[in-house]
Each structure stands twice: as structure tokens, then as C-alpha cells.
Coordinates of C-alpha atoms in Angstrom, one line a residue:
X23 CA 124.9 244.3 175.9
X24 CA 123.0 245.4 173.1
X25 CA 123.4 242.8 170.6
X26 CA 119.8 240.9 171.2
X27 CA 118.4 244.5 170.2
X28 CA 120.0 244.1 166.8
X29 CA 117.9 241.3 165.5
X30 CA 114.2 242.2 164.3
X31 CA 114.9 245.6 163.3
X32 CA 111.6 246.9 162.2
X33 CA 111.4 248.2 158.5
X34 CA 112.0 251.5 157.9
X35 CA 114.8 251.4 161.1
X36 CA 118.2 253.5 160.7
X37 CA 121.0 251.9 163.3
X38 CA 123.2 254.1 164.8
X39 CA 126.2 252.3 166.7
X40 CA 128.2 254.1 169.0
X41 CA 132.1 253.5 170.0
X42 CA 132.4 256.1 172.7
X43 CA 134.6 257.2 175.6
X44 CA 132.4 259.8 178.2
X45 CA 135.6 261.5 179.0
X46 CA 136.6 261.8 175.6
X47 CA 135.9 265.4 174.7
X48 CA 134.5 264.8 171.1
X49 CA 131.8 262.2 172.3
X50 CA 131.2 264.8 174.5
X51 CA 130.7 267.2 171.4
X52 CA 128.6 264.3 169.3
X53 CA 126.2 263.7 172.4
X54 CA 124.0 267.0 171.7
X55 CA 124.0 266.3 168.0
X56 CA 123.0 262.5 168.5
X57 CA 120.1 263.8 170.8
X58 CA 119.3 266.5 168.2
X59 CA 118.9 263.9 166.0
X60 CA 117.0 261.2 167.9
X61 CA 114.7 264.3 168.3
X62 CA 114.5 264.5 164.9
X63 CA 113.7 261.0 163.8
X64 CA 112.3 259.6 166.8
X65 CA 111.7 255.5 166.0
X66 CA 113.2 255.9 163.2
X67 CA 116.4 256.0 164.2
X68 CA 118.0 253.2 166.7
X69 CA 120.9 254.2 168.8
X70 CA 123.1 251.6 170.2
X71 CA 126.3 252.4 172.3
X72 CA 129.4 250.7 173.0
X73 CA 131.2 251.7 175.4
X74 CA 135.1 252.4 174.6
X75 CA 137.3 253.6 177.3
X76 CA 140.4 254.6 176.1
X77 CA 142.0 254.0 179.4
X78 CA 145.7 255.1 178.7
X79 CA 144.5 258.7 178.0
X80 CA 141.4 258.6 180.1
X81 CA 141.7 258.1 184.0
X82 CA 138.1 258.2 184.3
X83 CA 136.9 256.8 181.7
X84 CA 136.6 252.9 182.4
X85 CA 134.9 254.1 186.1
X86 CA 132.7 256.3 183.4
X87 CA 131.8 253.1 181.4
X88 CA 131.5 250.9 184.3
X89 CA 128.9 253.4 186.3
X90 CA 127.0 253.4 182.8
X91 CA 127.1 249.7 182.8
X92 CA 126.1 249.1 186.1
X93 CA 122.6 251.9 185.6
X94 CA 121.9 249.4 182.6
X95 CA 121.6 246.9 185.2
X96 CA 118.5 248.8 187.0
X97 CA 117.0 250.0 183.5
X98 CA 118.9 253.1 183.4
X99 CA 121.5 253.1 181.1
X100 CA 120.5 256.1 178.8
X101 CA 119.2 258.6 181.5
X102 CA 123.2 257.8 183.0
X103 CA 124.9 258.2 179.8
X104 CA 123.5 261.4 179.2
X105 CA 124.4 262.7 182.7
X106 CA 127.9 261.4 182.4
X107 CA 128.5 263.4 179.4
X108 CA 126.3 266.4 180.2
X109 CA 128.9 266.7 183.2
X110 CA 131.7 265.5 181.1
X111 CA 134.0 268.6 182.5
X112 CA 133.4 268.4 186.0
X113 CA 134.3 264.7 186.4
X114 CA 137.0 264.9 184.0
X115 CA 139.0 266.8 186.4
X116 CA 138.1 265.6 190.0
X117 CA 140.6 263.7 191.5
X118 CA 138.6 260.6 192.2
X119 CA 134.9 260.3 190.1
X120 CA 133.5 257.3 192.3
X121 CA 131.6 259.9 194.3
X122 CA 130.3 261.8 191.7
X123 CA 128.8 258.9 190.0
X124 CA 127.5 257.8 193.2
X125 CA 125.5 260.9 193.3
X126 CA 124.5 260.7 190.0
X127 CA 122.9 256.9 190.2
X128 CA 121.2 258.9 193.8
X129 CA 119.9 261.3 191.0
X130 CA 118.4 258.4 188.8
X131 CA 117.1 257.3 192.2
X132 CA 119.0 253.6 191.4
X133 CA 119.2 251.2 194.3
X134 CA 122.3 252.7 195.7
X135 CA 123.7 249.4 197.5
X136 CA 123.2 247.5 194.5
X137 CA 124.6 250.5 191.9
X138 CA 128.0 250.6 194.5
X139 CA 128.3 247.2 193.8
X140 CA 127.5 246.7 190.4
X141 CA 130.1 248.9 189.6
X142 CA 133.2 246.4 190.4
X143 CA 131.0 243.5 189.5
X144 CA 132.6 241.3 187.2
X145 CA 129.7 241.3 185.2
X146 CA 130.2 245.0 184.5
X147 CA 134.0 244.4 184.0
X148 CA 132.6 241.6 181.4
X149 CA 130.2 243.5 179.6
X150 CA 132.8 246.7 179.1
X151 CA 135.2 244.3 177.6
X152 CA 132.9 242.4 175.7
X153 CA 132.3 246.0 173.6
X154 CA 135.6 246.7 173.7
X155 CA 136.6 243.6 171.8
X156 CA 133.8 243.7 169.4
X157 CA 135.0 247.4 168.1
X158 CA 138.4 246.6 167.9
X159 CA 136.9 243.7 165.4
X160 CA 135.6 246.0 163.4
X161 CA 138.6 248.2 163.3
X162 CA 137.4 250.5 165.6
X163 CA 141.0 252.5 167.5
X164 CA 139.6 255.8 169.0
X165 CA 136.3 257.5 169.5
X166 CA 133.9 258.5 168.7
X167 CA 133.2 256.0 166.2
X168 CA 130.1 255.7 164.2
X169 CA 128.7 253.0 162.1
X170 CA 125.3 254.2 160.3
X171 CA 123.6 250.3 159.3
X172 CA 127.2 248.9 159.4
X173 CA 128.7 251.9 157.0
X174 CA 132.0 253.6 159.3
X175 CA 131.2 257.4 158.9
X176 CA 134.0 259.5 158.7
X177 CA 135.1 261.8 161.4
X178 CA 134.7 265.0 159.0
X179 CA 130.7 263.8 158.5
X180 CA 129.8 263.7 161.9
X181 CA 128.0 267.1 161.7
X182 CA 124.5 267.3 162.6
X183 CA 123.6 268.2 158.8
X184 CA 125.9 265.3 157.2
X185 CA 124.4 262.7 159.6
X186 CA 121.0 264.1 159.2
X187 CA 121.8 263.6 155.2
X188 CA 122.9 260.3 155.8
X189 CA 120.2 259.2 157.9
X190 CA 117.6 260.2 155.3
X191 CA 119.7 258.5 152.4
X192 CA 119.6 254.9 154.2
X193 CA 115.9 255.4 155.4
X194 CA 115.1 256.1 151.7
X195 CA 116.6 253.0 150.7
X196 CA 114.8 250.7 153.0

């Protein structure tokens, strides 16, 4: 996970954490504006995702997490999260996703053997849950859920120009 990233922030560092489901179709609709933004800012802003999967709504959605999980594993965790929701409709709907994310770690050119089983590692499995619990101690229920240096945002501000206004606030106050 994450969490080693947190300490040492340099100065002048924005945090964005991330509860987020890839087959939840509103993380699917924050992902471009997130990217917008990172364009945007660049090192100023520090993105850090959590993986969420709401698995009573989502069939896919822990295999989602888990395939994202396992391409941290080989270095590749952001270049798979941005595949998994950039196809977010196509999986969503195919009866079984392992294939597809099969071909997507094939894509990232990931050590295939090693990607098929990292997937039902335990470590994965670990890592997923290990998220899981630390959103639902912070209140987190759904997603997308967004904390901006440990403020929640609320769902209404998570426009591009709201978050861009928010950004800029805590920046200025560093």
C-alpha cells in the first residue's frame, strides 16, 4: 500500500486520497478530471488510491481491484488503473473479466505467469482489505471518496473547477 508514501511530503505538496471502485460508474466519471488535474499541477499534487470494491453491487469489481493490486506488484499500478477505468464499460458487462485483465497486464507487458498469479495471491487479497478497512475507519461507505490533505470533499465539489479551487486554496496555505 501506499502509506510509506505519506510520510515526507515535500512542502508545497497537495494529497489527493482516493476511495474508488473501477466498476463504479462515477469513479469512472472522476478519472478524466483527476488526470486533468494531475496535468494541471503536476508535483504539486500527490494522488494516492485506495482501492474500494463495493462487491455486493459490483461483480467485477474486487477482480478489478485485485488485477490493479497485482500490476502494483511489477511497478505498474497507475498505467493499470487507468486502463481499467478507460474500459470501465466493456468489462463491466462481460460475463467473466479474468480474461480481459489478462490482456490488459499482456498490454503493460507484465510478467504474465507471475500477474495470473498475483492476482489470487493472498498478498493481493491482504493489501485490498487492508484499504478497505482503513476507509471504512475514516467513515468512508461508497465511492468515489475524496479526501484533499485529510479534508472529505463533498460529492457536489468533485467538479474539475471546485477541486481545481480547492487544490489552489490548500497549496496557498502551505
Amino acid at each position: 500500500s501506499d502509506l510509506s508514501q505519506t510520510t515526507g511530503v515535500p512542502k508545497g505538496t497537495v494529497t489527493i486520497e482516493e476511495y474508488g471502485d473501477y466498476q463504479c460508474p462515477p469513479c469512472g466519471s472522476l478519472h478524466p478530471e483527476i488526470k486533468k488535474l494531475k496535468g494541471e499541477f503536476g508535483d504539486r499534487i500527490r494522488l494516492v488510491f485506495y482501492q474500494f470494491p463495493l462487491t455486493q453491487i459490483h461483480k467485477h469489481a474486487l477482480m478489478a481491484s485485485q488485477a490493479a493490486s497485482a500490476a502494483r506488484l511489477q511497478g505498474k499500478f497507475w498505467e493499470m488503473h487507468d486502463l481499467l477505468y478507460e474500459n470501465q464499460k466493456a468489462w463491466s458487462e462481460a460475463e467473466d473479466i479474468r480474461p480481459i485483465v489478462l490482456s490488459f497486464a499482456r498490454t503493460l507487458r507484465l510478467d504474465g505467469d507471475r500477474f495470473a498469479r498475483d492476482l489470487d495471491s493472498l498478498d493481493v487479497a491482504t493489501a485490498i482489505s487492508a484499504d478497505m478497512r482503513r476507509g471504512e475507519s475514516f467513515g468512508v461507505n461508497g465511492t468515489p471518496t475524496l479526501f484533499i490533505d485529510g479534508q472529505l470533499i463533498e460529492n457536489e465539489n468533485m467538479t474539475t473547477e471546485k477541486l481545481r479551487n480547492i487544490i489552489n486554496q490548500k497549496l496557498a496555505g502551505h
